[in-house]
Short mmCIF file of C-alpha atoms in Angstrom, two decimals:
data_model
loop_
_atom_site.label_atom_id
_atom_site.label_comp_id
_atom_site.label_asym_id
_atom_site.label_seq_id
_atom_site.Cartn_x
_atom_site.Cartn_y
_atom_site.Cartn_z
CA UNK A 1 3.99 -10.39 29.34
CA UNK A 2 3.04 -8.35 32.52
CA UNK A 3 -0.45 -9.60 32.37
CA UNK A 4 1.09 -13.18 32.59
CA UNK A 5 3.28 -12.00 35.28
CA UNK A 6 -0.06 -10.56 37.20
CA UNK A 7 -2.26 -13.93 36.27
CA UNK A 8 0.23 -16.75 37.10
CA UNK A 9 0.55 -16.13 40.98
CA UNK A 10 -3.15 -16.22 41.09
CA UNK A 11 -3.83 -18.82 38.42
CA UNK A 12 -1.81 -21.65 40.43
CA UNK A 13 -2.04 -23.48 43.51
CA UNK A 14 0.93 -24.25 45.63
CA UNK A 15 3.56 -22.13 47.75
CA UNK A 16 4.87 -18.87 46.92
CA UNK A 17 8.05 -20.29 45.36
CA UNK A 18 6.54 -22.76 42.90
CA UNK A 19 4.55 -19.74 41.78
CA UNK A 20 7.36 -18.00 40.80
CA UNK A 21 9.47 -20.24 39.40
CA UNK A 22 6.21 -20.65 36.71
CA UNK A 23 6.36 -17.21 36.86
CA UNK A 24 9.90 -17.43 35.77
CA UNK A 25 9.28 -20.36 33.05
CA UNK A 26 6.37 -18.47 31.37
CA UNK A 27 8.83 -15.23 31.08
CA UNK A 28 11.11 -17.23 29.23
CA UNK A 29 8.86 -18.85 27.07
CA UNK A 30 7.11 -15.38 26.22
CA UNK A 31 10.29 -13.80 25.38
CA UNK A 32 11.53 -16.80 23.31
CA UNK A 33 7.86 -15.79 21.46
CA UNK A 34 8.87 -12.30 21.11
CA UNK A 35 12.28 -12.86 19.75
CA UNK A 36 10.87 -14.78 16.75
CA UNK A 37 8.05 -12.46 16.11
CA UNK A 38 10.42 -10.62 13.53
CA UNK A 39 10.95 -13.76 11.77
CA UNK A 40 7.25 -14.89 11.87
CA UNK A 41 6.31 -11.82 10.29
CA UNK A 42 8.24 -12.09 7.44
CA UNK A 43 7.17 -15.66 6.41
CA UNK A 44 3.27 -14.14 6.95
CA UNK A 45 3.85 -11.11 4.56
CA UNK A 46 5.96 -12.95 2.15
CA UNK A 47 3.16 -15.89 1.83
CA UNK A 48 0.51 -13.45 1.43
CA UNK A 49 2.68 -10.86 -0.96
CA UNK A 50 3.32 -14.17 -3.16
CA UNK A 51 -0.37 -14.05 -3.62
CA UNK A 52 -1.10 -11.54 -4.79
CA UNK A 53 1.46 -10.83 -6.80
CA UNK A 54 0.44 -13.96 -8.58
CA UNK A 55 -3.09 -11.84 -9.27
CA UNK A 56 -1.00 -9.13 -10.86
CA UNK A 57 0.47 -11.58 -13.57
CA UNK A 58 -2.75 -10.56 -15.71
CA UNK A 59 -0.66 -6.98 -16.25
CA UNK A 60 0.93 -9.15 -18.82
CA UNK A 61 -2.05 -9.67 -20.83
CA UNK A 62 -2.56 -5.92 -21.49
CA UNK A 63 -0.22 -5.60 -24.47
CA UNK A 64 -1.85 -8.77 -26.40
CA UNK A 65 -5.06 -6.93 -25.75
CA UNK A 66 -4.52 -3.80 -27.66
CA UNK A 67 -1.43 -4.38 -29.74
CA UNK A 68 -2.36 -4.71 -33.60
CA UNK A 69 -6.40 -5.63 -32.85
CA UNK A 70 -7.69 -2.52 -33.44
CA UNK A 71 -9.63 -2.54 -30.06
CA UNK A 72 -11.54 0.64 -28.48
CA UNK A 73 -9.51 3.03 -26.26
CA UNK A 74 -9.99 1.78 -22.78
CA UNK A 75 -12.52 3.47 -20.34
CA UNK A 76 -12.67 1.65 -16.93
CA UNK A 77 -10.30 -0.59 -15.11
CA UNK A 78 -9.73 -4.46 -15.93
CA UNK A 79 -11.32 -7.06 -13.70
CA UNK A 80 -7.96 -8.49 -12.43
CA UNK A 81 -7.71 -4.97 -10.32
CA UNK A 82 -9.97 -5.59 -7.72
CA UNK A 83 -8.24 -9.15 -7.16
CA UNK A 84 -4.68 -8.62 -6.71
CA UNK A 85 -5.67 -7.66 -2.81
CA UNK A 86 -7.90 -10.30 -2.28
CA UNK A 87 -5.66 -12.76 -0.76
CA UNK A 88 -4.83 -10.13 1.92
CA UNK A 89 -8.38 -9.30 2.47
CA UNK A 90 -8.95 -13.28 3.38
CA UNK A 91 -5.68 -13.31 5.24
CA UNK A 92 -7.00 -10.21 7.39
CA UNK A 93 -10.36 -11.81 8.00
CA UNK A 94 -8.76 -14.44 10.01
CA UNK A 95 -6.04 -12.70 11.57
CA UNK A 96 -8.05 -10.14 13.45
CA UNK A 97 -9.69 -12.90 15.40
CA UNK A 98 -6.09 -14.34 16.61
CA UNK A 99 -3.72 -11.43 16.25
CA UNK A 100 -3.44 -8.22 17.98
CA UNK A 101 -4.93 -5.30 15.83
CA UNK A 102 -1.07 -3.58 15.85
CA UNK A 103 0.14 -6.62 14.50
CA UNK A 104 -2.14 -6.75 11.73
CA UNK A 105 -2.21 -3.41 10.87
CA UNK A 106 1.73 -3.43 10.35
CA UNK A 107 1.18 -6.58 8.06
CA UNK A 108 -1.03 -4.68 6.32
CA UNK A 109 1.49 -1.72 5.57
CA UNK A 110 4.04 -4.25 4.70
CA UNK A 111 2.14 -6.44 2.15
CA UNK A 112 0.40 -3.46 0.68
CA UNK A 113 4.14 -1.83 0.09
CA UNK A 114 5.59 -4.93 -1.07
CA UNK A 115 2.95 -5.96 -3.92
CA UNK A 116 2.96 -1.95 -5.16
CA UNK A 117 6.61 -1.90 -5.25
CA UNK A 118 6.25 -5.04 -7.52
CA UNK A 119 3.24 -3.77 -9.44
CA UNK A 120 5.35 -0.51 -10.24
CA UNK A 121 8.32 -2.76 -11.33
CA UNK A 122 5.72 -4.82 -13.81
CA UNK A 123 4.39 -1.66 -15.18
CA UNK A 124 7.51 -0.06 -15.78
CA UNK A 125 9.12 -3.33 -17.37
CA UNK A 126 5.76 -3.26 -19.20
CA UNK A 127 6.11 -0.03 -20.96
CA UNK A 128 9.60 -0.28 -21.44
CA UNK A 129 9.09 -3.28 -23.59
CA UNK A 130 6.05 -1.85 -25.14
CA UNK A 131 7.94 1.39 -26.17
CA UNK A 132 10.55 -0.53 -27.56
CA UNK A 133 8.50 -2.78 -29.80
CA UNK A 134 6.60 0.47 -31.13
CA UNK A 135 10.42 1.92 -32.21
CA UNK A 136 10.97 -1.36 -33.81
CA UNK A 137 7.91 -1.56 -35.41
CA UNK A 138 8.14 1.97 -36.95
CA UNK A 139 11.53 1.07 -38.59
CA UNK A 140 10.05 -1.80 -40.26
CA UNK A 141 7.06 0.21 -41.77
CA UNK A 142 7.47 1.82 -45.18
CA UNK A 143 7.61 5.69 -45.00
CA UNK A 144 4.32 7.00 -46.05
CA UNK A 145 3.30 9.99 -47.41
CA UNK A 146 1.86 11.95 -44.50
CA UNK A 147 -1.98 11.86 -44.68
CA UNK A 148 -4.50 14.19 -42.39
CA UNK A 149 -5.34 12.56 -39.81
CA UNK A 150 -7.36 12.86 -36.54
CA UNK A 151 -5.01 14.29 -33.93
CA UNK A 152 -7.41 12.33 -31.19
CA UNK A 153 -6.25 9.25 -32.58
CA UNK A 154 -4.18 6.95 -30.21
CA UNK A 155 -1.76 4.91 -31.07
CA UNK A 156 -1.58 1.06 -29.73
CA UNK A 157 0.80 2.02 -27.30
CA UNK A 158 -1.34 4.70 -25.92
CA UNK A 159 -4.07 2.40 -25.31
CA UNK A 160 -1.74 0.41 -23.43
CA UNK A 161 -0.77 3.24 -21.39
CA UNK A 162 -4.24 4.35 -20.79
CA UNK A 163 -5.19 0.73 -19.46
CA UNK A 164 -2.25 0.66 -17.27
CA UNK A 165 -3.44 4.40 -15.84
CA UNK A 166 -7.10 3.32 -15.33
CA UNK A 167 -6.06 0.28 -13.57
CA UNK A 168 -3.60 1.74 -11.40
CA UNK A 169 -6.09 4.38 -10.72
CA UNK A 170 -8.62 1.64 -9.21
CA UNK A 171 -5.76 0.16 -7.21
CA UNK A 172 -5.35 3.40 -5.40
CA UNK A 173 -9.12 3.41 -4.74
CA UNK A 174 -8.65 -0.43 -3.37
CA UNK A 175 -6.15 0.62 -0.91
CA UNK A 176 -8.92 2.38 0.94
CA UNK A 177 -10.63 -0.87 2.05
CA UNK A 178 -7.73 -1.16 4.50
CA UNK A 179 -7.48 2.09 5.09
CA UNK A 180 -4.64 3.33 3.46
CA UNK A 181 -4.62 6.59 1.97
CA UNK A 182 -2.77 6.01 -1.40
CA UNK A 183 -1.89 9.59 -1.63
CA UNK A 184 0.43 9.44 0.98
CA UNK A 185 1.69 6.33 0.22
CA UNK A 186 5.25 6.05 -0.86
CA UNK A 187 4.53 2.75 -2.97
CA UNK A 188 1.59 3.70 -4.84
CA UNK A 189 3.67 7.16 -5.49
CA UNK A 190 6.14 5.34 -7.48
CA UNK A 191 3.35 3.06 -9.37
CA UNK A 192 1.72 6.44 -9.78
CA UNK A 193 4.66 7.89 -11.38
CA UNK A 194 5.19 4.66 -13.86
CA UNK A 195 1.82 4.90 -15.50
CA UNK A 196 0.79 8.58 -15.09
CA UNK A 197 0.36 10.33 -18.53
CA UNK A 198 3.26 12.80 -17.65
CA UNK A 199 5.57 10.05 -17.36
CA UNK A 200 4.14 8.15 -20.46
CA UNK A 201 4.65 11.24 -22.94
#
């Protein structure tokens, strides 16, 4: 605003009174725009978060991937993880050409926070459902005489938990693309708590 006020008198011809009138009009317009910035920011972040969460829906396929499929335990993250924040990356590339860096940084933080919160919710919901299903299946299975088995054998639920852990671990690495330190980011801490082996035990 101060820069606009400085430039206006020098960019118009006419009397000082006319310049002051134009300056007042510009000031009013800028203040009006500043008043809607919070609403505009909310619209922007909501739109980007929606697209990121759409990419998160692939998390729902993890149960079918391991439940009664005899699939080996996971060793790496799934392909959907690097794509979760891709809508944000595309948006940032465009926004940085037209919007102040401070505003873009605030948008990045908001989008990642909201997306990660939703990620944590979905992971927690999936784990709760999987564990309930495991209890139900155990009740339906006839009791068997215990047979020695390898203590390293993983159940389907163990594999699902492991996959969620590996995916969240990769998601944390993806945050570095946006200069976010996942170790100090509150929403990621909630996600990590949901999928960590300690909470899964």
